[in-house]
Amino acid sequence: GQSLEQPSEVTAVEGAIVQINCTYQTSGFYGLSWYQQHDGGAPTFLSYNALDGLEETGRFSSFLSRSDSYGYLLLQELQMKDSASYFCAVPHQAGTALIFGKGTTLSVSS
Amino acid sequence: DAGITQSPRHKVTETGTPVTLRCHQTENHRYMYWYRQDPGHGLRLIHYSYGVKDTDKGEVSDGYSVSRSKTEDFLLTLESATSSQTSVYFCAISEDRGSGNEQFFGPGTRLTVL
């Protein structure tokens, strides 16, 4: 089967940097994705890593280490609007459907 | 925004009644998915479709069935609703693996089973 572990909650202040970790167990590996979900809203895609290393998209970066079955989402210059839940996800049975972690709730305070 | 709508957006029903949720897309994407979201469980895959009349089970498919007779519509049916199926249901769509599994989600349907 597949499973993902991520912290349930993270808190930070505006302007800070926060890292949300994700460890996974899969029978094969086909990439790690990250999604953001604001309270009451739909999840939205943030990033995807298929290979080891860091992918940067503006204030957000995502890192993957396949040998460690580990990835993280790095959020820089935090803003209040970054308060949301963040989910890591891996493909279901090597297909296009996703298996999600339980999510990390990020609270940004001023 | 990807053109995905879900109907109804809210529904309250009683235990034992059948319920059908509809997901409609205007993007002509091949893949469609149903997830449920519950506190403490994140998003869990119920069923998915990789083409018209082609569907498969996900993590939590018991008590649910799906149908896809047209590219644009993916229906989720609870044959006999139970209180444990009270949840928020999200539909999602995607094109193909080349996009890194990027999925676009609908607004969700909040279902309450009394």
Short mmCIF file of N, CA and C in Angstrom, two decimals, chain B residues 4-99:
data_model
loop_
_atom_site.label_atom_id
_atom_site.label_comp_id
_atom_site.label_asym_id
_atom_site.label_seq_id
_atom_site.Cartn_x
_atom_site.Cartn_y
_atom_site.Cartn_z
N ILE B 4 -15.04 23.19 -13.87
CA ILE B 4 -15.58 22.03 -13.15
C ILE B 4 -16.70 22.50 -12.25
N THR B 5 -17.84 21.86 -12.37
CA THR B 5 -18.94 22.17 -11.47
C THR B 5 -19.40 20.89 -10.80
N GLN B 6 -19.93 21.05 -9.60
CA GLN B 6 -20.47 19.92 -8.87
C GLN B 6 -21.89 20.27 -8.44
N SER B 7 -22.76 19.26 -8.51
CA SER B 7 -24.12 19.49 -8.08
C SER B 7 -24.66 18.25 -7.37
N PRO B 8 -25.45 18.45 -6.33
CA PRO B 8 -25.71 19.74 -5.69
C PRO B 8 -24.50 20.21 -4.89
N ARG B 9 -24.51 21.41 -4.42
CA ARG B 9 -23.42 21.90 -3.58
C ARG B 9 -23.62 21.52 -2.13
N HIS B 10 -24.86 21.40 -1.76
CA HIS B 10 -25.19 20.98 -0.39
C HIS B 10 -26.38 20.02 -0.47
N LYS B 11 -26.34 18.99 0.37
CA LYS B 11 -27.47 18.07 0.40
C LYS B 11 -27.57 17.45 1.78
N VAL B 12 -28.78 17.39 2.27
CA VAL B 12 -29.08 16.68 3.51
C VAL B 12 -30.04 15.55 3.15
N THR B 13 -29.72 14.36 3.57
CA THR B 13 -30.55 13.22 3.26
C THR B 13 -30.66 12.31 4.48
N GLU B 14 -31.47 11.29 4.36
CA GLU B 14 -31.65 10.38 5.47
C GLU B 14 -30.97 9.04 5.20
N THR B 15 -30.60 8.39 6.26
CA THR B 15 -29.98 7.07 6.15
C THR B 15 -30.86 6.14 5.32
N GLY B 16 -30.22 5.41 4.41
CA GLY B 16 -30.92 4.43 3.61
C GLY B 16 -31.42 4.94 2.27
N THR B 17 -31.33 6.24 2.04
CA THR B 17 -31.80 6.77 0.76
C THR B 17 -30.65 6.78 -0.25
N PRO B 18 -30.97 6.65 -1.53
CA PRO B 18 -29.93 6.75 -2.56
C PRO B 18 -29.61 8.21 -2.84
N VAL B 19 -28.35 8.47 -3.14
CA VAL B 19 -27.90 9.83 -3.42
C VAL B 19 -26.96 9.78 -4.62
N THR B 20 -27.14 10.70 -5.54
CA THR B 20 -26.21 10.82 -6.68
C THR B 20 -25.65 12.22 -6.73
N LEU B 21 -24.32 12.28 -6.78
CA LEU B 21 -23.62 13.54 -6.93
C LEU B 21 -23.07 13.61 -8.35
N ARG B 22 -23.13 14.81 -8.90
CA ARG B 22 -22.70 14.96 -10.29
C ARG B 22 -21.49 15.88 -10.38
N CYS B 23 -20.55 15.49 -11.22
CA CYS B 23 -19.41 16.32 -11.55
C CYS B 23 -19.44 16.56 -13.05
N HIS B 24 -19.35 17.81 -13.44
CA HIS B 24 -19.41 18.18 -14.85
C HIS B 24 -18.20 19.04 -15.20
N GLN B 25 -17.54 18.70 -16.30
CA GLN B 25 -16.37 19.47 -16.73
C GLN B 25 -16.54 19.94 -18.17
N THR B 26 -15.95 21.07 -18.44
CA THR B 26 -15.99 21.63 -19.80
C THR B 26 -14.60 21.66 -20.42
N GLU B 27 -13.64 20.95 -19.80
CA GLU B 27 -12.24 20.99 -20.25
C GLU B 27 -11.88 19.84 -21.18
N ASN B 28 -12.78 18.87 -21.33
CA ASN B 28 -12.50 17.70 -22.16
C ASN B 28 -11.30 16.90 -21.65
N HIS B 29 -11.09 16.94 -20.31
CA HIS B 29 -9.99 16.17 -19.74
C HIS B 29 -10.37 14.70 -19.68
N ARG B 30 -9.40 13.85 -19.85
CA ARG B 30 -9.65 12.41 -19.90
C ARG B 30 -9.95 11.82 -18.51
N TYR B 31 -9.20 12.29 -17.50
CA TYR B 31 -9.27 11.65 -16.19
C TYR B 31 -10.16 12.44 -15.23
N MET B 32 -10.96 11.70 -14.48
CA MET B 32 -11.81 12.32 -13.48
C MET B 32 -11.76 11.49 -12.21
N TYR B 33 -11.95 12.17 -11.06
CA TYR B 33 -11.76 11.53 -9.75
C TYR B 33 -12.83 12.01 -8.77
N TRP B 34 -13.14 11.12 -7.83
CA TRP B 34 -13.95 11.52 -6.68
C TRP B 34 -13.15 11.27 -5.42
N TYR B 35 -13.12 12.30 -4.57
CA TYR B 35 -12.47 12.21 -3.27
C TYR B 35 -13.50 12.61 -2.21
N ARG B 36 -13.26 12.12 -0.99
CA ARG B 36 -14.01 12.63 0.13
C ARG B 36 -13.03 13.22 1.13
N GLN B 37 -13.48 14.22 1.85
CA GLN B 37 -12.61 14.88 2.81
C GLN B 37 -13.31 14.94 4.16
N ASP B 38 -12.63 14.42 5.15
CA ASP B 38 -13.14 14.39 6.52
C ASP B 38 -12.07 14.90 7.46
N PRO B 39 -12.46 15.55 8.53
CA PRO B 39 -11.47 16.04 9.51
C PRO B 39 -10.57 14.91 9.99
N GLY B 40 -9.29 15.16 9.97
CA GLY B 40 -8.35 14.16 10.45
C GLY B 40 -7.97 13.11 9.43
N HIS B 41 -8.61 13.13 8.27
CA HIS B 41 -8.32 12.11 7.26
C HIS B 41 -7.80 12.70 5.95
N GLY B 42 -7.85 13.97 5.82
CA GLY B 42 -7.41 14.56 4.56
C GLY B 42 -8.34 14.16 3.42
N LEU B 43 -7.78 14.06 2.24
CA LEU B 43 -8.54 13.68 1.04
C LEU B 43 -8.32 12.20 0.76
N ARG B 44 -9.40 11.48 0.57
CA ARG B 44 -9.29 10.06 0.28
C ARG B 44 -9.97 9.74 -1.04
N LEU B 45 -9.28 8.97 -1.85
CA LEU B 45 -9.74 8.63 -3.19
C LEU B 45 -10.85 7.57 -3.12
N ILE B 46 -11.98 7.86 -3.76
CA ILE B 46 -13.11 6.93 -3.75
C ILE B 46 -13.10 6.08 -5.02
N HIS B 47 -13.24 6.74 -6.16
CA HIS B 47 -13.22 6.09 -7.47
C HIS B 47 -12.59 7.07 -8.45
N TYR B 48 -12.14 6.54 -9.58
CA TYR B 48 -11.65 7.41 -10.61
C TYR B 48 -11.97 6.83 -11.98
N SER B 49 -11.83 7.66 -12.98
CA SER B 49 -12.15 7.25 -14.35
C SER B 49 -11.03 7.69 -15.28
N TYR B 50 -10.65 6.78 -16.17
CA TYR B 50 -9.61 7.10 -17.15
C TYR B 50 -10.16 7.15 -18.56
N GLY B 51 -11.48 7.27 -18.66
CA GLY B 51 -12.12 7.42 -19.95
C GLY B 51 -13.58 7.05 -19.83
N VAL B 52 -14.32 7.31 -20.91
CA VAL B 52 -15.74 6.96 -20.90
C VAL B 52 -15.90 5.47 -20.65
N LYS B 53 -16.73 5.15 -19.68
CA LYS B 53 -17.05 3.78 -19.26
C LYS B 53 -15.86 3.05 -18.61
N ASP B 54 -14.76 3.73 -18.39
CA ASP B 54 -13.59 3.12 -17.75
C ASP B 54 -13.39 3.72 -16.37
N THR B 55 -13.66 2.90 -15.36
CA THR B 55 -13.53 3.39 -13.99
C THR B 55 -12.80 2.35 -13.13
N ASP B 56 -12.32 2.82 -11.99
CA ASP B 56 -11.63 1.90 -11.09
C ASP B 56 -11.80 2.38 -9.66
N LYS B 57 -11.53 1.45 -8.71
CA LYS B 57 -11.73 1.77 -7.31
C LYS B 57 -10.51 2.46 -6.72
N GLY B 58 -10.80 3.28 -5.70
CA GLY B 58 -9.74 3.93 -4.96
C GLY B 58 -9.59 3.33 -3.58
N GLU B 59 -9.20 4.17 -2.63
CA GLU B 59 -8.93 3.70 -1.26
C GLU B 59 -10.19 3.33 -0.49
N VAL B 60 -11.27 4.09 -0.70
CA VAL B 60 -12.46 3.94 0.14
C VAL B 60 -13.70 3.79 -0.73
N SER B 61 -13.75 2.77 -1.56
CA SER B 61 -14.81 2.63 -2.55
C SER B 61 -16.06 1.91 -2.03
N ASP B 62 -15.98 1.23 -0.89
CA ASP B 62 -17.13 0.48 -0.39
C ASP B 62 -18.30 1.42 -0.13
N GLY B 63 -19.48 1.02 -0.67
CA GLY B 63 -20.67 1.83 -0.47
C GLY B 63 -20.89 2.89 -1.53
N TYR B 64 -19.96 2.95 -2.50
CA TYR B 64 -20.04 3.92 -3.59
C TYR B 64 -19.94 3.23 -4.94
N SER B 65 -20.64 3.78 -5.91
CA SER B 65 -20.47 3.36 -7.29
C SER B 65 -20.38 4.61 -8.15
N VAL B 66 -19.82 4.45 -9.35
CA VAL B 66 -19.65 5.59 -10.25
C VAL B 66 -20.05 5.19 -11.66
N SER B 67 -20.32 6.21 -12.44
CA SER B 67 -20.57 5.97 -13.86
C SER B 67 -20.07 7.15 -14.66
N ARG B 68 -19.59 6.84 -15.85
CA ARG B 68 -19.14 7.89 -16.76
C ARG B 68 -19.55 7.49 -18.16
N SER B 69 -20.68 8.02 -18.59
CA SER B 69 -21.21 7.71 -19.92
C SER B 69 -20.80 8.76 -20.95
N LYS B 70 -20.34 9.91 -20.47
CA LYS B 70 -19.86 10.97 -21.36
C LYS B 70 -18.57 11.54 -20.80
N THR B 71 -17.72 12.06 -21.64
CA THR B 71 -16.45 12.62 -21.18
C THR B 71 -16.67 13.65 -20.10
N GLU B 72 -17.69 14.46 -20.23
CA GLU B 72 -17.85 15.61 -19.36
C GLU B 72 -18.51 15.32 -18.01
N ASP B 73 -19.12 14.15 -17.85
CA ASP B 73 -19.86 13.88 -16.61
C ASP B 73 -19.35 12.64 -15.89
N PHE B 74 -19.20 12.78 -14.57
CA PHE B 74 -18.77 11.66 -13.73
C PHE B 74 -19.69 11.67 -12.52
N LEU B 75 -20.49 10.61 -12.39
CA LEU B 75 -21.48 10.54 -11.33
C LEU B 75 -21.02 9.63 -10.20
N LEU B 76 -21.27 10.07 -8.99
CA LEU B 76 -20.97 9.27 -7.80
C LEU B 76 -22.30 8.94 -7.12
N THR B 77 -22.55 7.66 -6.91
CA THR B 77 -23.81 7.22 -6.31
C THR B 77 -23.58 6.50 -5.00
N LEU B 78 -24.33 6.92 -4.00
CA LEU B 78 -24.39 6.20 -2.73
C LEU B 78 -25.70 5.43 -2.78
N GLU B 79 -25.63 4.14 -2.92
CA GLU B 79 -26.84 3.34 -3.15
C GLU B 79 -27.78 3.41 -1.96
N SER B 80 -27.22 3.41 -0.77
CA SER B 80 -28.00 3.47 0.46
C SER B 80 -27.16 4.24 1.48
N ALA B 81 -27.41 5.53 1.57
CA ALA B 81 -26.53 6.39 2.35
C ALA B 81 -26.50 6.01 3.83
N THR B 82 -25.32 6.13 4.42
CA THR B 82 -25.15 5.89 5.85
C THR B 82 -24.53 7.13 6.49
N SER B 83 -24.66 7.25 7.79
CA SER B 83 -24.14 8.44 8.48
C SER B 83 -22.63 8.57 8.31
N SER B 84 -21.93 7.45 8.13
CA SER B 84 -20.48 7.49 7.94
C SER B 84 -20.09 8.11 6.60
N GLN B 85 -21.05 8.30 5.72
CA GLN B 85 -20.78 8.93 4.43
C GLN B 85 -21.04 10.44 4.45
N THR B 86 -21.37 10.95 5.61
CA THR B 86 -21.41 12.40 5.79
C THR B 86 -20.01 12.93 5.57
N SER B 87 -19.85 13.84 4.62
CA SER B 87 -18.52 14.28 4.25
C SER B 87 -18.63 15.42 3.25
N VAL B 88 -17.47 15.96 2.89
CA VAL B 88 -17.39 16.88 1.76
C VAL B 88 -16.78 16.09 0.60
N TYR B 89 -17.45 16.11 -0.52
CA TYR B 89 -17.02 15.34 -1.69
C TYR B 89 -16.48 16.29 -2.76
N PHE B 90 -15.26 15.98 -3.18
CA PHE B 90 -14.62 16.77 -4.23
C PHE B 90 -14.43 15.93 -5.48
N CYS B 91 -14.75 16.53 -6.58
CA CYS B 91 -14.44 15.97 -7.88
C CYS B 91 -13.17 16.66 -8.40
N ALA B 92 -12.38 15.95 -9.16
CA ALA B 92 -11.19 16.54 -9.75
C ALA B 92 -11.00 16.00 -11.16
N ILE B 93 -10.25 16.73 -11.97
CA ILE B 93 -9.95 16.30 -13.33
C ILE B 93 -8.48 16.50 -13.61
N SER B 94 -7.97 15.76 -14.59
CA SER B 94 -6.60 15.98 -15.03
C SER B 94 -6.47 15.51 -16.46
N GLU B 95 -5.36 15.96 -17.08
CA GLU B 95 -5.16 15.61 -18.48
C GLU B 95 -4.41 14.29 -18.62
N ASP B 96 -3.13 14.32 -18.33
CA ASP B 96 -2.35 13.10 -18.43
C ASP B 96 -1.13 13.21 -17.54
N ARG B 97 -0.39 12.14 -17.44
CA ARG B 97 0.74 12.10 -16.52
C ARG B 97 1.81 13.11 -16.89
N GLY B 98 1.83 13.51 -18.15
CA GLY B 98 2.86 14.45 -18.56
C GLY B 98 2.79 15.76 -17.83
N SER B 99 1.63 16.06 -17.25
CA SER B 99 1.50 17.33 -16.53
C SER B 99 1.86 17.15 -15.07
#
